[in-house]
Tab-separated table of C-alpha atoms in Angstrom:
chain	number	residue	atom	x	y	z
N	1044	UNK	CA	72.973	33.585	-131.820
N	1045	UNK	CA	71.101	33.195	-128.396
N	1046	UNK	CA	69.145	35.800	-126.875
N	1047	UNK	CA	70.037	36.741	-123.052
N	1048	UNK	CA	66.519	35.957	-121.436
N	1049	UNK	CA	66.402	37.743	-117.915
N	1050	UNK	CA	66.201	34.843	-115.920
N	1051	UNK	CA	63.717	34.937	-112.505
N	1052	UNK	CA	64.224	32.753	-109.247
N	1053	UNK	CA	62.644	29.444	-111.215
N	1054	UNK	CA	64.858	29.732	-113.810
N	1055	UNK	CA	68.128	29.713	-112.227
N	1056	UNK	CA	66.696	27.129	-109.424
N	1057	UNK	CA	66.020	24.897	-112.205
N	1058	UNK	CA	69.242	25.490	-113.996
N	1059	UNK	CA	71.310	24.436	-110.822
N	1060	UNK	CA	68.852	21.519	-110.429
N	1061	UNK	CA	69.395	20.673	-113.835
N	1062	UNK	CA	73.501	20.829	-113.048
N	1063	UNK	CA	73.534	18.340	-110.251
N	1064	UNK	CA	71.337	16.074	-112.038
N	1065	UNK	CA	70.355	16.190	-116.093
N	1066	UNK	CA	68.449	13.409	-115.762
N	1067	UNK	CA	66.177	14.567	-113.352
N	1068	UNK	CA	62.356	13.865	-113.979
N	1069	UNK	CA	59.830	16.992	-113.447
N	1070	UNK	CA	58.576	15.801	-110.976
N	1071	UNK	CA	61.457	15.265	-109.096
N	1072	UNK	CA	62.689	19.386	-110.222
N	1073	UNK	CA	58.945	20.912	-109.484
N	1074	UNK	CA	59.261	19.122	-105.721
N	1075	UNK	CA	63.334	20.215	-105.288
N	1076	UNK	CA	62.001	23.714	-106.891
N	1077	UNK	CA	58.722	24.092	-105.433
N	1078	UNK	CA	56.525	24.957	-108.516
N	1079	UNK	CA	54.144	23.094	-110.430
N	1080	UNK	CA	55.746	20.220	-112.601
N	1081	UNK	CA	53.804	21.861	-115.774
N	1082	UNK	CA	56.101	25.083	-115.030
N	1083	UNK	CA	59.104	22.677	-115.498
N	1084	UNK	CA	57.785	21.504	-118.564
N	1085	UNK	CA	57.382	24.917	-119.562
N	1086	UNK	CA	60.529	26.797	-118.615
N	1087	UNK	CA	62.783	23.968	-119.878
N	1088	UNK	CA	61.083	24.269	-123.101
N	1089	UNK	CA	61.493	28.068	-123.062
N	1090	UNK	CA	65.166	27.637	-121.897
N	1091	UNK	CA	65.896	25.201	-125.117
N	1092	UNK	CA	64.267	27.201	-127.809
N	1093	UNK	CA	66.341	30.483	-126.136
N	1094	UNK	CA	69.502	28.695	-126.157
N	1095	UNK	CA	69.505	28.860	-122.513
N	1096	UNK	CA	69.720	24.936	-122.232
N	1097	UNK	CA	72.170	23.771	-125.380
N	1098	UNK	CA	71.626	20.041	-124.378
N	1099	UNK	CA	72.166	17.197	-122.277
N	1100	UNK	CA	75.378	15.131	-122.795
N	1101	UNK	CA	76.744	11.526	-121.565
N	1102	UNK	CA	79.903	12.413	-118.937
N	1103	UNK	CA	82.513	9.049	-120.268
N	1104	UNK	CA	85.245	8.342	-117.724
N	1105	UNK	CA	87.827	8.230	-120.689
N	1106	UNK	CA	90.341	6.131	-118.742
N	1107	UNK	CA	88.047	3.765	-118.274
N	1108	UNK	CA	87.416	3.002	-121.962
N	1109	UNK	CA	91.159	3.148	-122.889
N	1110	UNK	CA	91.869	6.916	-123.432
N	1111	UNK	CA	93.993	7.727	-120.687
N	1112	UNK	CA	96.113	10.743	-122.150
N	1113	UNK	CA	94.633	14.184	-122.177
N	1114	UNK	CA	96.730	17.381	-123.304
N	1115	UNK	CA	96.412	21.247	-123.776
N	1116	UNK	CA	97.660	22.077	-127.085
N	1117	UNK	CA	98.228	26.000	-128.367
N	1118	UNK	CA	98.307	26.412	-131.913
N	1119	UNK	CA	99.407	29.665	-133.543
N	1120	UNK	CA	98.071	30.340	-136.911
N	1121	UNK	CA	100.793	31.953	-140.166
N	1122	UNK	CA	98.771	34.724	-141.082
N	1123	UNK	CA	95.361	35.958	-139.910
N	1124	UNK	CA	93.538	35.288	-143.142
N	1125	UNK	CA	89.954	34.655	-143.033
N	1126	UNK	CA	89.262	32.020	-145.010
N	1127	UNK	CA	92.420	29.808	-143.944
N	1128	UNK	CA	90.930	30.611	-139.783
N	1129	UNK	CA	87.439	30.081	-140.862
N	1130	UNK	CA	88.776	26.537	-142.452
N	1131	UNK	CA	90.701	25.742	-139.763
N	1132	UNK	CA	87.900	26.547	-137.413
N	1133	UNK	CA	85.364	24.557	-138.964
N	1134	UNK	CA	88.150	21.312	-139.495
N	1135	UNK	CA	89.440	21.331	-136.336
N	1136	UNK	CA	86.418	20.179	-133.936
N	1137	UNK	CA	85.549	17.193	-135.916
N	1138	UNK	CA	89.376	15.718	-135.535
N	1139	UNK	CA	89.987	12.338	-133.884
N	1140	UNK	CA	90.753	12.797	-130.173
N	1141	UNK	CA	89.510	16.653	-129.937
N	1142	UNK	CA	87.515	17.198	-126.488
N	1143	UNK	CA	87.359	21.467	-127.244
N	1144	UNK	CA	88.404	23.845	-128.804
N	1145	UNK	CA	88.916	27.795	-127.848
N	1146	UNK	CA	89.408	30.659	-130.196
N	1147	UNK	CA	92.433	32.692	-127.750
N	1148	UNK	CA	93.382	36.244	-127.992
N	1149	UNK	CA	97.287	36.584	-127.194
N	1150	UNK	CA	100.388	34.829	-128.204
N	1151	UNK	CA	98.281	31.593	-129.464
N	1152	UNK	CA	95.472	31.979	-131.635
N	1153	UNK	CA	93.554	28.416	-130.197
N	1154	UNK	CA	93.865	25.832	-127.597
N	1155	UNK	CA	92.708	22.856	-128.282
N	1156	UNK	CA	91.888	19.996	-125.426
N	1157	UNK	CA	93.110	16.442	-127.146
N	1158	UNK	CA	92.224	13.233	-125.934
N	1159	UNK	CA	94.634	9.994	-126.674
N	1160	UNK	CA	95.064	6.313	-125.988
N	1161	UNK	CA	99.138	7.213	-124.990
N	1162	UNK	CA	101.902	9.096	-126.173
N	1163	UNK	CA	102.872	7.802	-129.348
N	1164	UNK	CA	98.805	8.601	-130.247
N	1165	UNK	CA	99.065	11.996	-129.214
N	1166	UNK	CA	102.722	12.315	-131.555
N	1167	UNK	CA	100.937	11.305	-134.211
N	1168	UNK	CA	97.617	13.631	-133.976
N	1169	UNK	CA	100.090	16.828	-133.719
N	1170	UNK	CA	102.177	15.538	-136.636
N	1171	UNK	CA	99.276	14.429	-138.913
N	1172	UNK	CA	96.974	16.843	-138.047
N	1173	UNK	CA	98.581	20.148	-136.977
N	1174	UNK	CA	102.078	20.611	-137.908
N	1175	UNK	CA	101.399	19.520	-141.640
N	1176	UNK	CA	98.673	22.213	-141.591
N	1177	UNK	CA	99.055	25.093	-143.814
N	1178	UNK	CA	97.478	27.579	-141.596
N	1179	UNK	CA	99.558	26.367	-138.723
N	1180	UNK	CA	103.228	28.129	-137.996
N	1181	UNK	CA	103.858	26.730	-134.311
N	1182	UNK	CA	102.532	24.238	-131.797
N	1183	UNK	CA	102.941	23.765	-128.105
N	1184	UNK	CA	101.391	20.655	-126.070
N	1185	UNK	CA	101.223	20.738	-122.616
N	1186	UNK	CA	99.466	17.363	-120.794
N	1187	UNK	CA	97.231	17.586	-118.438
N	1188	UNK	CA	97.880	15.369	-115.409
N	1189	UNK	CA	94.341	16.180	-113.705
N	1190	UNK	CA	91.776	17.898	-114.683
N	1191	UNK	CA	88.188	18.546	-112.210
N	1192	UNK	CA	85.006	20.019	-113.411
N	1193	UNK	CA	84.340	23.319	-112.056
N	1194	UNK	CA	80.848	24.673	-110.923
N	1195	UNK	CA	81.742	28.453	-110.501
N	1196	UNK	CA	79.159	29.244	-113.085
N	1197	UNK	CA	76.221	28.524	-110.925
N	1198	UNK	CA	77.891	31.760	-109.114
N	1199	UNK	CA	77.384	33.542	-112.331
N	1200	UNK	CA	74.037	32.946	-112.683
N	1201	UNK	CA	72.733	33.499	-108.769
């Protein structure tokens, strides 16, 4: 599990740096930060091995490669058995076509965000994949018609 660092002035400067642009060379953050590109070096190494900073990732335009279907889909679980929620857990990222999942309280017990090439793909994921589950009792998709990244976290972090 991370730790929760109390993070100074540098460190959430170079965090919202960091959000605009990942790819970003220290130089570049020390001047938009005003510190010494060594204290880059050595905060972003501090934020990885804290958990801080979990990674930098590729942002794909999935449209433009073909995937132009995106859905919300609540799953409710039978029973609330360990070992069948743990299974599920672990299963259910590494399905074709699965963007996220969330672990809910309420009615549903996860949401999953699904990714497909049309319609008839997105059938076919619920069917092979969640309604012939044994831990699953009940589905719901909704699709998504847009969907824009929020930023409300740099709020969070001041």
């Amino acid at each position: 599990m991370a730790q929760h660092p109390d993070l100074d002035r540098v460190d959430r400067a170079l965090l919202t740096a960091l959000s605009t642009n990942a790819r970003a060379s220290g130089a570049a953050l020390a001047a938009e930060i005003g510190v010494a590109e060594s204290t880059v070096s050595l905060r972003l190494r501090r934020l990885q091995s804290l958990g801080t900073i979990r990674g930098y990732h590729v942002d794909v335009d999935l449209a433009s490669v073909g995937v132009s279907l995106q859905a919300l889909i609540a799953v409710r679980l039978v029973k609330h058995d360990r070992s069948e929620i743990d299974a599920f857990r672990s299963a259910v990222p590494h399905l074709p076509g699965v963007l996220g999942v969330f672990h809910m309280a309420g009615a549903d017990d996860y949401l999953l965000h699904v990714a497909a090439r049309d319609a008839e793909e997105l059938r076919e994921f619920v069917l092979a994949h969640l309604t012939g589950h044994p831990a699953v009792a009940h589905t719901e998709t909704n699709l998504i018609f847009e969907h824009a990244e929020g930023d409300g976290w740099q709020h969070l972090i001041g």
